[in-house]
CSV table of C-alpha atoms in Angstrom, one decimal:
chain,number,residue,atom,x,y,z
E,1,PHE,CA,131.3,-173.5,-114.7
E,2,PRO,CA,131.9,-169.8,-113.8
E,3,ARG,CA,129.3,-167.9,-111.9
E,4,VAL,CA,127.8,-164.7,-113.5
E,5,GLN,CA,126.3,-161.9,-111.5
E,6,LEU,CA,124.1,-159.6,-113.6
E,7,VAL,CA,124.5,-156.3,-111.8
E,8,ARG,CA,125.9,-152.9,-112.6
E,9,ASN,CA,129.2,-152.1,-110.9
E,10,PRO,CA,128.6,-148.8,-109.0
E,11,ASN,CA,132.4,-148.3,-108.6
E,12,LEU,CA,133.3,-148.0,-112.3
E,13,ASN,CA,135.8,-145.3,-112.7
E,14,ASP,CA,135.9,-145.1,-116.5
E,15,GLY,CA,132.6,-143.3,-116.9
E,16,SER,CA,130.7,-146.5,-117.9
E,17,ALA,CA,127.2,-145.9,-116.6
E,18,TYR,CA,125.4,-148.9,-118.2
E,19,PHE,CA,126.1,-152.2,-119.8
E,20,GLY,CA,126.3,-152.1,-123.6
E,21,PRO,CA,123.5,-150.3,-125.4
E,22,TYR,CA,121.0,-150.1,-122.6
E,23,THR,CA,120.7,-146.5,-121.8
E,24,SER,CA,118.1,-146.1,-119.1
E,25,VAL,CA,117.4,-147.9,-115.8
E,26,GLY,CA,114.1,-149.4,-117.1
E,27,ILE,CA,115.8,-150.9,-120.1
E,28,VAL,CA,118.7,-152.2,-118.0
E,29,LYS,CA,116.3,-154.0,-115.6
E,30,GLU,CA,114.3,-155.3,-118.6
E,31,VAL,CA,117.4,-156.8,-120.4
E,32,PHE,CA,118.6,-158.4,-117.1
E,33,SER,CA,115.2,-159.9,-116.5
E,34,MET,CA,115.1,-161.2,-120.1
E,35,VAL,CA,118.7,-162.6,-120.0
E,36,LYS,CA,118.1,-164.4,-116.6
E,37,SER,CA,114.9,-166.0,-117.9
E,38,ALA,CA,116.4,-167.1,-121.2
E,39,TYR,CA,119.7,-168.3,-119.8
E,40,PRO,CA,119.3,-170.0,-116.5
E,41,LEU,CA,122.8,-170.0,-114.8
E,42,ARG,CA,123.8,-171.5,-111.5
E,43,SER,CA,123.9,-169.3,-108.4
E,44,CYS,CA,125.6,-171.7,-106.0
E,45,SER,CA,129.2,-171.7,-105.1
E,46,LEU,CA,129.9,-175.4,-105.5
E,47,ARG,CA,133.2,-176.5,-106.9
E,48,LEU,CA,132.0,-178.2,-110.1
E,49,THR,CA,135.0,-180.2,-111.2
E,50,PRO,CA,134.5,-183.1,-113.7
E,51,GLU,CA,135.6,-185.6,-111.0
E,52,ALA,CA,133.1,-184.3,-108.4
E,53,ILE,CA,130.2,-184.3,-110.9
E,54,ALA,CA,131.1,-187.8,-112.1
E,55,ALA,CA,131.3,-189.1,-108.4
E,56,GLY,CA,127.8,-187.8,-107.8
E,57,LYS,CA,128.8,-185.5,-104.9
E,58,PHE,CA,126.0,-183.1,-105.6
E,59,ARG,CA,122.2,-183.2,-105.9
E,60,LEU,CA,119.7,-181.0,-107.6
E,61,CYS,CA,118.4,-178.1,-105.5
E,62,LEU,CA,115.3,-175.9,-105.6
E,63,GLU,CA,116.8,-173.6,-108.2
E,64,TYR,CA,116.7,-176.5,-110.7
E,65,HIS,CA,113.1,-177.5,-109.9
E,66,ILE,CA,111.8,-174.0,-110.4
E,67,GLY,CA,113.6,-173.6,-113.7
E,68,ARG,CA,116.4,-171.2,-112.7
E,69,CYS,CA,119.2,-173.7,-113.3
E,70,LYS,CA,119.8,-176.5,-115.7
E,71,GLY,CA,121.6,-178.7,-113.2
E,72,PRO,CA,125.3,-178.7,-114.3
E,73,CYS,CA,126.1,-180.1,-110.8
E,74,THR,CA,124.7,-183.5,-111.8
E,75,GLY,CA,125.7,-183.4,-115.4
E,76,LEU,CA,122.4,-182.5,-116.8
E,77,GLN,CA,124.0,-179.5,-118.5
E,78,SER,CA,127.4,-179.8,-120.2
E,79,GLU,CA,130.2,-177.4,-119.7
E,80,GLU,CA,130.2,-176.6,-123.4
E,81,ASP,CA,126.5,-175.6,-123.3
E,82,TYR,CA,127.0,-173.6,-120.1
E,83,LEU,CA,130.0,-171.6,-121.5
E,84,LEU,CA,128.0,-171.0,-124.7
E,85,SER,CA,125.2,-169.4,-122.7
E,86,ILE,CA,127.7,-167.1,-120.9
E,87,ASP,CA,129.2,-166.1,-124.2
E,88,GLN,CA,125.8,-165.2,-125.6
E,89,ILE,CA,124.9,-163.2,-122.5
E,90,HIS,CA,128.1,-161.2,-123.0
E,91,GLN,CA,127.2,-160.6,-126.6
E,92,ILE,CA,123.7,-159.4,-125.6
E,93,LEU,CA,125.0,-157.0,-123.0
E,94,ARG,CA,127.4,-155.6,-125.6
E,95,GLY,CA,124.5,-155.0,-127.9
E,96,ASN,CA,125.3,-157.7,-130.5
E,97,ILE,CA,121.8,-159.2,-130.4
E,98,SER,CA,121.7,-159.9,-134.1
E,99,GLN,CA,124.8,-162.1,-133.8
E,100,VAL,CA,123.3,-164.1,-131.0
E,101,MET,CA,120.0,-164.5,-132.9
E,102,ASN,CA,121.8,-165.8,-136.0
E,103,SER,CA,123.6,-168.3,-133.9
E,104,LEU,CA,120.4,-169.4,-132.2
E,105,LYS,CA,118.6,-169.8,-135.6
E,106,ASP,CA,121.4,-172.1,-136.8
E,107,ALA,CA,121.1,-174.2,-133.6
E,108,MET,CA,117.3,-174.3,-133.9
E,109,LYS,CA,117.5,-175.6,-137.5
E,110,ALA,CA,120.1,-178.2,-136.4
E,111,TYR,CA,117.8,-179.5,-133.6
E,112,ALA,CA,114.8,-179.6,-136.0
E,113,LEU,CA,116.8,-181.6,-138.6
E,114,SER,CA,117.8,-184.1,-135.9
E,115,TYR,CA,114.1,-184.4,-134.7
E,116,GLU,CA,114.9,-182.8,-131.3
E,117,PHE,CA,111.8,-180.7,-131.4
E,118,GLU,CA,111.6,-179.8,-127.7
E,119,ALA,CA,115.1,-178.3,-127.8
E,120,ALA,CA,114.2,-176.5,-131.0
E,121,GLU,CA,111.0,-175.1,-129.3
E,122,THR,CA,113.1,-173.9,-126.3
E,123,ILE,CA,115.4,-172.0,-128.6
E,124,LYS,CA,112.5,-170.6,-130.6
E,125,ARG,CA,111.0,-169.1,-127.4
E,126,ARG,CA,114.4,-167.6,-126.6
E,127,LEU,CA,114.5,-166.1,-130.1
E,128,GLU,CA,111.1,-164.6,-129.7
E,129,GLY,CA,112.1,-162.9,-126.4
E,130,LEU,CA,115.2,-161.4,-128.0
E,131,GLU,CA,113.2,-160.2,-131.0
E,132,ARG,CA,110.6,-158.5,-128.7
E,133,PHE,CA,113.4,-156.8,-126.8
E,134,ARG,CA,115.2,-155.7,-129.9
E,135,THR,CA,111.9,-154.2,-131.2
E,136,ARG,CA,111.4,-152.3,-128.0
E,137,SER,CA,115.0,-151.0,-127.9
E,138,THR,CA,114.6,-149.5,-131.4
E,139,VAL,CA,114.0,-145.9,-130.3
E,140,VAL,CA,114.4,-144.2,-133.6
E,141,ASN,CA,113.7,-144.7,-137.3
E,142,PRO,CA,115.5,-147.8,-138.5
E,143,SER,CA,116.7,-145.8,-141.5
E,144,ILE,CA,119.1,-143.9,-139.2
E,145,HIS,CA,122.2,-145.9,-139.9
E,146,ASN,CA,125.7,-145.7,-138.4
E,147,VAL,CA,125.6,-142.3,-136.6
E,148,ASP,CA,127.2,-141.1,-133.4
E,149,VAL,CA,125.3,-139.0,-130.8
E,150,PHE,CA,127.1,-136.7,-128.3
E,151,THR,CA,125.5,-134.6,-125.6
E,152,LEU,CA,127.1,-132.4,-122.9
E,153,LEU,CA,126.2,-131.0,-119.5
E,154,ASP,CA,128.4,-128.1,-118.3
E,155,ASP,CA,129.0,-127.5,-114.6
E,156,PRO,CA,131.3,-124.9,-113.1
E,157,ASP,CA,134.2,-127.3,-112.3
E,158,LYS,CA,133.5,-130.2,-114.6
E,159,ALA,CA,131.5,-131.4,-117.6
E,160,TRP,CA,129.6,-134.6,-118.5
E,161,VAL,CA,129.5,-136.2,-121.9
E,162,ASN,CA,127.3,-139.1,-123.2
E,163,PHE,CA,128.1,-141.0,-126.3
E,164,LEU,CA,125.6,-143.2,-128.2
E,165,LYS,CA,126.3,-145.4,-131.2
E,166,VAL,CA,123.3,-146.0,-133.5
E,167,VAL,CA,123.1,-148.7,-136.2
E,168,ASN,CA,119.9,-149.4,-138.1
E,169,GLY,CA,117.9,-147.4,-135.6
E,170,SER,CA,119.1,-149.4,-132.6
E,171,ILE,CA,121.5,-148.1,-129.9
E,172,VAL,CA,124.4,-150.6,-129.9
E,173,GLN,CA,126.8,-148.7,-127.7
E,174,ALA,CA,126.6,-146.2,-124.9
E,175,HIS,CA,129.2,-144.5,-122.7
E,176,SER,CA,129.2,-141.6,-120.3
E,177,VAL,CA,132.3,-139.8,-119.0
E,178,GLU,CA,133.2,-137.1,-116.5
E,179,ILE,CA,135.6,-134.4,-117.7
E,180,ILE,CA,137.5,-132.3,-115.1
E,181,LYS,CA,138.0,-128.7,-116.2
E,182,ARG,CA,141.6,-127.3,-116.1
E,183,LEU,CA,141.8,-124.2,-118.3
E,184,GLN,CA,138.2,-122.7,-118.3
E,185,GLU,CA,137.3,-124.6,-121.4
E,186,THR,CA,134.2,-123.6,-123.3
E,187,PRO,CA,131.4,-126.1,-123.9
E,188,GLU,CA,132.4,-126.3,-127.6
E,189,ASP,CA,136.0,-127.2,-126.7
E,190,LEU,CA,134.8,-129.9,-124.3
E,191,LEU,CA,132.4,-131.4,-126.8
E,192,LEU,CA,135.0,-131.5,-129.6
E,193,TYR,CA,137.5,-133.1,-127.2
E,194,ALA,CA,135.0,-135.7,-126.2
E,195,VAL,CA,134.0,-136.4,-129.9
E,196,ILE,CA,137.7,-137.0,-130.8
E,197,GLU,CA,138.6,-139.0,-127.7
E,198,LEU,CA,135.5,-141.3,-127.6
E,199,ARG,CA,135.5,-142.0,-131.3
E,200,ARG,CA,139.1,-143.0,-131.1
E,201,ARG,CA,138.5,-145.1,-128.0
E,202,PHE,CA,135.6,-147.0,-129.6
E,203,ASN,CA,137.1,-147.1,-133.1
E,204,SER,CA,134.1,-145.3,-134.6
E,205,VAL,CA,134.2,-144.5,-138.3
E,206,SER,CA,130.7,-142.9,-138.5
E,207,LYS,CA,130.6,-139.9,-140.9
E,208,GLU,CA,127.6,-138.3,-139.2
E,209,VAL,CA,127.8,-137.0,-135.6
E,210,ILE,CA,124.7,-135.6,-134.0
E,211,ILE,CA,125.3,-132.9,-131.4
E,212,PRO,CA,123.1,-130.6,-129.3
E,213,PHE,CA,124.4,-127.2,-130.4
E,214,GLU,CA,126.3,-125.6,-133.3
E,215,VAL,CA,130.1,-125.6,-133.3
E,216,THR,CA,132.4,-123.3,-135.3
E,217,GLN,CA,135.2,-125.8,-135.8
E,218,THR,CA,135.2,-128.7,-138.2
E,219,LEU,CA,136.8,-132.2,-138.0
E,220,PRO,CA,138.0,-134.0,-141.1
E,221,GLY,CA,135.6,-136.7,-142.4
E,222,ILE,CA,132.8,-135.8,-140.0
E,223,GLN,CA,129.5,-134.1,-140.7
E,224,PHE,CA,128.0,-132.4,-137.6
E,225,THR,CA,124.2,-132.4,-137.4
E,226,VAL,CA,122.1,-130.3,-134.9
E,227,PRO,CA,118.6,-131.7,-135.1
E,228,ARG,CA,115.6,-129.5,-134.0
E,229,ILE,CA,112.7,-132.0,-134.5
E,230,GLY,CA,112.2,-135.6,-135.5
E,231,ASP,CA,113.8,-138.9,-134.6
E,232,LYS,CA,117.3,-137.5,-134.4
E,233,ARG,CA,116.1,-134.9,-131.9
E,234,LYS,CA,114.7,-137.8,-129.9
E,235,LEU,CA,118.1,-139.3,-129.8
E,236,ILE,CA,119.5,-136.1,-128.3
E,237,GLU,CA,116.8,-136.0,-125.7
E,238,LEU,CA,117.5,-139.7,-124.8
E,239,SER,CA,121.2,-139.0,-124.5
E,240,GLU,CA,120.6,-136.0,-122.3
E,241,HIS,CA,118.3,-138.0,-120.0
E,242,ASN,CA,120.9,-140.7,-119.6
E,243,LEU,CA,123.6,-138.1,-118.9
E,244,LYS,CA,121.5,-136.4,-116.2
E,245,TYR,CA,121.0,-139.8,-114.5
E,246,PHE,CA,124.8,-140.5,-114.8
E,247,ARG,CA,125.6,-137.2,-113.2
E,248,MET,CA,123.1,-137.7,-110.4
E,249,GLU,CA,124.6,-141.1,-109.6
E,250,ARG,CA,128.1,-139.7,-109.6
E,251,CYS,CA,127.1,-136.8,-107.3
E,252,LYS,CA,125.5,-139.3,-104.9
E,253,GLN,CA,128.8,-141.2,-104.7
E,254,GLU,CA,130.8,-138.0,-104.1
E,255,GLU,CA,128.3,-136.9,-101.4
E,256,LYS,CA,128.8,-140.2,-99.5
E,257,LYS,CA,132.6,-139.9,-99.8
E,258,ASN,CA,132.8,-136.1,-99.0
E,259,PRO,CA,129.6,-134.6,-97.4
E,260,GLU,CA,131.3,-131.3,-96.8
E,261,ARG,CA,132.1,-130.8,-100.4
E,262,HIS,CA,128.5,-131.6,-101.4
E,263,VAL,CA,127.2,-128.9,-99.0
E,264,ASN,CA,129.7,-126.4,-100.3
E,265,ARG,CA,128.6,-127.1,-103.8
E,266,ILE,CA,124.9,-126.5,-103.0
E,267,LEU,CA,125.7,-123.3,-101.1
E,268,GLU,CA,127.9,-122.0,-104.0
E,269,ARG,CA,125.2,-122.8,-106.5
E,270,ALA,CA,122.7,-120.9,-104.3
E,271,ARG,CA,125.0,-117.9,-104.0
E,272,ASN,CA,125.3,-117.8,-107.8
E,273,ASP,CA,121.6,-118.3,-108.5
E,274,LEU,CA,120.4,-115.7,-106.0
E,275,ARG,CA,123.2,-113.2,-106.7
E,276,LEU,CA,124.4,-113.2,-103.1
E,277,SER,CA,127.6,-111.6,-101.9
E,278,GLU,CA,128.5,-114.4,-99.5
E,279,LEU,CA,127.7,-118.1,-99.0
E,280,PRO,CA,124.3,-118.6,-97.4
E,281,VAL,CA,125.6,-120.8,-94.6
E,282,HIS,CA,122.9,-119.5,-92.2
E,283,ILE,CA,119.4,-119.1,-93.7
E,284,GLU,CA,116.1,-118.3,-91.9
E,285,CYS,CA,112.6,-118.5,-93.2
E,286,PHE,CA,109.4,-117.1,-91.7
E,287,ASP,CA,105.7,-118.1,-92.1
E,288,ASN,CA,102.5,-116.8,-90.5
E,289,SER,CA,99.4,-118.7,-89.4
E,290,ASN,CA,96.0,-117.7,-88.1
E,291,LEU,CA,92.4,-118.8,-88.3
E,292,GLN,CA,90.2,-116.0,-89.4
E,293,GLY,CA,92.3,-113.6,-87.5
E,294,THR,CA,92.4,-115.6,-84.3
E,295,ASP,CA,95.3,-117.4,-82.5
E,296,ALA,CA,97.8,-115.6,-84.8
E,297,VAL,CA,101.3,-117.1,-84.6
E,298,SER,CA,104.5,-117.0,-86.6
E,299,SER,CA,107.3,-119.5,-87.1
E,300,CYS,CA,111.0,-119.1,-87.9
E,301,VAL,CA,113.0,-122.1,-89.1
E,302,VAL,CA,116.8,-122.1,-89.4
E,303,PHE,CA,119.0,-124.0,-91.9
E,304,LYS,CA,122.8,-124.1,-91.3
E,305,ASN,CA,125.0,-125.7,-94.0
E,306,ALA,CA,121.8,-126.5,-96.1
E,307,LYS,CA,120.4,-128.6,-93.2
E,308,PRO,CA,117.7,-127.9,-90.6
E,309,SER,CA,119.1,-126.6,-87.3
E,310,ARG,CA,116.0,-127.5,-85.2
E,311,SER,CA,117.5,-126.2,-81.9
E,312,ASP,CA,117.4,-122.7,-83.4
E,313,TYR,CA,113.7,-122.9,-84.5
E,314,ARG,CA,111.6,-120.2,-82.9
E,315,LYS,CA,107.8,-119.7,-82.3
E,316,PHE,CA,106.2,-116.3,-82.0
E,317,HIS,CA,102.9,-115.5,-80.3
E,318,VAL,CA,101.7,-112.4,-82.1
E,319,LYS,CA,101.1,-109.7,-79.5
E,320,THR,CA,100.4,-106.3,-81.1
E,321,VAL,CA,98.3,-107.3,-84.1
E,322,VAL,CA,94.5,-107.6,-84.0
E,323,GLY,CA,92.8,-109.6,-86.7
E,324,ALA,CA,94.2,-111.1,-89.9
E,325,ASP,CA,96.9,-108.6,-90.8
E,326,ASP,CA,99.7,-110.6,-92.4
E,327,TYR,CA,101.9,-107.5,-93.1
E,328,ALA,CA,101.7,-106.2,-89.5
E,329,THR,CA,102.4,-109.7,-88.2
E,330,MET,CA,105.5,-110.0,-90.4
E,331,ASP,CA,106.7,-106.6,-89.2
E,332,GLU,CA,106.3,-107.5,-85.5
E,333,VAL,CA,108.0,-110.9,-85.9
E,334,ILE,CA,111.0,-109.6,-87.9
E,335,THR,CA,111.5,-106.7,-85.5
E,336,ARG,CA,111.3,-109.0,-82.4
E,337,ARG,CA,113.6,-111.6,-83.9
E,338,TYR,CA,116.5,-109.4,-85.0
E,339,SER,CA,116.3,-106.8,-82.4
E,340,ARG,CA,116.9,-109.6,-79.9
E,341,MET,CA,119.7,-111.1,-81.9
E,342,ILE,CA,121.3,-107.6,-82.0
E,343,ARG,CA,121.0,-107.2,-78.2
E,344,GLU,CA,122.4,-110.7,-77.6
E,345,GLU,CA,125.1,-110.1,-80.3
E,346,SER,CA,124.2,-113.4,-82.0
E,347,SER,CA,125.4,-114.2,-85.5
E,348,LEU,CA,123.0,-112.9,-88.1
E,349,PRO,CA,121.9,-115.0,-91.1
E,350,GLN,CA,123.2,-114.4,-94.6
E,351,LEU,CA,119.8,-114.9,-96.1
E,352,ILE,CA,116.2,-114.4,-95.0
E,353,ILE,CA,113.4,-116.1,-97.0
E,354,VAL,CA,109.8,-114.9,-96.7
E,355,ASP,CA,106.9,-117.1,-97.6
E,356,GLY,CA,105.1,-114.6,-99.8
E,357,GLY,CA,105.4,-112.2,-102.7
E,358,LYS,CA,106.4,-108.5,-103.1
E,359,GLY,CA,104.1,-107.3,-100.3
E,360,GLN,CA,105.6,-109.4,-97.5
E,361,LEU,CA,109.1,-108.8,-98.9
E,362,GLY,CA,108.6,-105.0,-98.7
E,363,VAL,CA,107.5,-105.3,-95.1
E,364,VAL,CA,110.6,-107.3,-94.1
E,365,VAL,CA,112.9,-104.8,-95.9
E,366,LYS,CA,111.3,-101.9,-94.0
E,367,ALA,CA,111.6,-103.7,-90.6
E,368,LEU,CA,115.3,-104.5,-91.3
E,369,GLU,CA,115.8,-100.8,-92.3
E,370,LYS,CA,114.4,-99.7,-88.9
E,371,LEU,CA,116.9,-102.0,-87.2
E,372,GLY,CA,119.8,-100.8,-89.3
E,373,LEU,CA,120.2,-104.1,-91.0
E,374,ARG,CA,119.3,-103.1,-94.6
E,375,GLY,CA,122.0,-104.3,-96.9
E,376,LYS,CA,123.6,-106.5,-94.2
E,377,ILE,CA,121.2,-109.4,-94.7
E,378,ALA,CA,120.0,-110.6,-98.1
E,379,VAL,CA,116.2,-111.0,-98.4
E,380,ILE,CA,114.1,-112.9,-100.9
E,381,GLY,CA,110.4,-113.8,-101.1
E,382,ILE,CA,108.9,-117.0,-102.7
E,383,ALA,CA,105.4,-116.9,-104.1
E,384,LYS,CA,103.7,-120.4,-104.0
E,385,ARG,CA,101.7,-120.3,-107.2
E,386,LEU,CA,104.5,-120.3,-109.7
E,387,GLU,CA,107.5,-120.6,-107.3
E,388,GLU,CA,108.6,-117.0,-108.2
E,389,ILE,CA,111.6,-115.6,-106.4
E,390,PHE,CA,111.3,-111.9,-105.6
E,391,PHE,CA,114.1,-109.5,-104.8
E,392,PRO,CA,113.9,-106.1,-103.0
E,393,GLY,CA,113.4,-103.3,-105.5
E,394,ASP,CA,113.0,-105.6,-108.5
E,395,SER,CA,109.5,-105.9,-110.0
E,396,LEU,CA,110.4,-108.9,-112.2
E,397,PRO,CA,110.6,-112.3,-110.4
E,398,LEU,CA,113.3,-114.9,-110.9
E,399,TYR,CA,112.3,-118.3,-112.2
E,400,LEU,CA,114.7,-121.1,-111.2
E,401,ASP,CA,114.8,-124.4,-113.0
E,402,LYS,CA,112.3,-126.8,-111.3
E,403,GLN,CA,115.2,-129.3,-110.9
E,404,SER,CA,117.6,-126.7,-109.5
E,405,GLU,CA,119.2,-127.5,-106.1
E,406,THR,CA,118.8,-123.9,-105.1
E,407,LEU,CA,115.0,-124.0,-105.7
E,408,ARG,CA,114.8,-127.3,-103.8
E,409,LEU,CA,116.7,-125.8,-100.9
E,410,ILE,CA,114.3,-122.8,-100.8
E,411,GLN,CA,111.3,-125.0,-101.0
E,412,SER,CA,112.6,-127.2,-98.2
E,413,LEU,CA,112.9,-124.1,-96.0
E,414,ARG,CA,109.4,-122.8,-97.0
E,415,ASN,CA,107.8,-126.2,-96.4
E,416,GLU,CA,109.5,-126.7,-93.1
E,417,ALA,CA,108.4,-123.2,-91.9
E,418,HIS,CA,104.9,-123.9,-92.9
E,419,ARG,CA,104.9,-127.3,-91.2
E,420,PHE,CA,106.4,-125.9,-88.0
E,421,GLY,CA,104.0,-122.9,-88.0
E,422,ILE,CA,100.9,-125.0,-88.6
E,423,THR,CA,101.8,-127.4,-85.8
E,424,PHE,CA,102.3,-124.5,-83.4
E,425,HIS,CA,99.0,-122.9,-84.5
E,426,ARG,CA,97.1,-126.1,-83.9
E,427,GLU,CA,98.6,-126.6,-80.5
E,428,LYS,CA,97.7,-123.0,-79.5
E,429,ARG,CA,94.2,-123.3,-80.9
E,430,SER,CA,93.5,-126.6,-79.1
E,431,LYS,CA,94.7,-125.1,-75.8
E,432,SER,CA,92.5,-122.0,-76.2
E,433,MET,CA,89.5,-124.2,-77.0
E,434,LEU,CA,90.1,-126.3,-73.9
E,435,ILE,CA,90.5,-123.3,-71.7
E,436,SER,CA,87.5,-121.4,-73.1
E,437,ALA,CA,85.2,-124.5,-72.6
E,438,LEU,CA,86.1,-124.8,-68.9
E,439,ASP,CA,86.2,-121.0,-68.4
E,440,GLU,CA,82.5,-120.7,-69.0
E,441,ILE,CA,81.6,-122.8,-66.0
E,442,PRO,CA,80.9,-120.4,-63.1
E,443,GLY,CA,82.6,-121.3,-59.8
E,444,ILE,CA,85.4,-123.3,-61.4
E,445,GLY,CA,88.8,-121.6,-61.1
E,446,PRO,CA,92.2,-122.3,-62.7
E,447,ALA,CA,93.2,-124.9,-60.0
E,448,SER,CA,90.0,-126.8,-60.5
E,449,ARG,CA,90.4,-126.7,-64.3
E,450,LYS,CA,93.9,-128.1,-64.0
E,451,LYS,CA,92.8,-131.0,-61.7
E,452,LEU,CA,90.0,-131.8,-64.2
E,453,LEU,CA,92.4,-131.9,-67.2
E,454,GLU,CA,94.9,-134.0,-65.3
E,455,ALA,CA,92.2,-136.5,-64.2
E,456,PHE,CA,90.3,-136.7,-67.5
E,457,SER,CA,92.9,-135.5,-70.1
E,458,SER,CA,90.2,-133.9,-72.4
E,459,VAL,CA,87.1,-131.8,-72.3
E,460,SER,CA,85.1,-134.4,-74.1
E,461,LYS,CA,85.7,-136.9,-71.3
E,462,ILE,CA,84.8,-134.3,-68.7
E,463,LYS,CA,81.5,-133.7,-70.5
E,464,SER,CA,80.7,-137.4,-70.5
E,465,ALA,CA,81.8,-138.0,-66.9
E,466,SER,CA,79.2,-139.0,-64.3
E,467,PRO,CA,78.6,-136.8,-61.2
E,468,GLU,CA,80.3,-139.4,-59.1
E,469,ALA,CA,83.4,-139.4,-61.2
E,470,LEU,CA,83.6,-135.6,-61.1
E,471,ALA,CA,83.0,-135.6,-57.3
E,472,GLU,CA,86.0,-137.8,-56.8
E,473,VAL,CA,88.2,-135.1,-58.3
E,474,LEU,CA,86.6,-131.8,-57.1
E,475,GLY,CA,84.0,-132.7,-54.5
E,476,VAL,CA,80.2,-132.9,-54.7
E,477,ALA,CA,79.4,-129.2,-55.0
E,478,LYS,CA,81.7,-128.5,-57.9
E,479,ALA,CA,80.9,-131.7,-59.6
E,480,ARG,CA,77.2,-130.7,-59.5
E,481,LEU,CA,78.1,-127.3,-61.2
E,482,ILE,CA,80.2,-129.0,-63.9
E,483,TYR,CA,77.6,-131.7,-64.6
E,484,ALA,CA,74.8,-129.2,-64.8
E,485,HIS,CA,76.8,-126.9,-67.1
E,486,PHE,CA,77.4,-129.6,-69.7
E,487,ASN,CA,74.0,-131.2,-69.5
E,488,GLN,CA,71.7,-128.1,-69.7
E,489,ASP,CA,70.2,-129.4,-73.0
E,490,LYS,CA,68.9,-132.4,-71.1
E,491,GLY,CA,67.0,-130.3,-68.5
E,492,ILE,CA,69.4,-131.0,-65.7
E,493,VAL,CA,70.0,-128.1,-63.3
């Protein structure tokens, strides 16, 4: 009575992303749930030898009583029936559902002829579950018969290919592979290589092959189809979706094995996407915050190797700007930040990101020019509305793919700068409100204010304190002044 564990092996090295025909995570979970409910198998590790079962060494456990096991340990399920269930599970996971259903129909008829109606009803329910699943797994028109589907994702150093086998509108086989580039192969070369290799590996004789783009070469006995609309196009989209998931899973595994390589890949992609001359190992992002021109502050966050370097974050109290002037604030902050770095001979960033459009970007460029840093540091701006990337001197923005790692990196910097700046602005505003509320009390100086805040921790508690409690901190005379100031509306003088 072998044990069967219905899980996907994350360490497969042959490119197999999924069992059999099930080409998305949701379908994989669904088929596993269906199989486990239709075929209860033992989960224990007991040594079920015929001698041990006959001697009655085991007893039924909770799994049997809740319907998850048929009790082979006590002889309630024969070894033949158990092995038949395992064989049918294998057939389902390979996509041979019709074969399993035909076998179950024969068994149901045999039980009915021998008047074993309860057993026949059990098989009937199993058949209904398989039929429901097969109906839901039919993702295209059933008239699409015996075709192969190939899609390709092309990365700088490798490519990814997904293969689907479709028979009578149902996907009966799926396979994804990773191809390492050796000779700067074109996407067409890689796709044709995958078509030949995977068809040979799976013994496919389909005459029609559906592919995502036109190819100039031909293969004997094969008709290439590039669908634009319809059910065949849906097959291409499904295959591409599965391929992206497969690539994501592989990248996660590689990231765990080699984090440094993962970082280098992100930085290399950012350099290519943003047309930079060097890797953006050190990136800084700025954001301004104010409330109707008051308590203006600015924040600078720093990412090194695509990760936050919080010890390098900086906060700026705006000193020379009066009112809500975002451009003047940006000019002051950029000048202060990099003039100090020049004086201290600190390493400069490879990239500066400004939370704003062309206006803020122009201010930063002029500030860098005054410091002699124009052309030494790359600068970009990101506009929030459409996530537009602006470059100095270029009126047209760059739009990155919403799933791009480069865009996600920029968004992480922008969001972190906004969070850091807002937190700093709230702290400053709270302090100024506390100080101003106590400053208005005549005869109460800085030392007295400090004692009050240390004793009561907030202005609201000071306002609600009794004269006796205030007198314990500052004495009767000052307590009377404070109590009268906060209770003028009650007629207390």
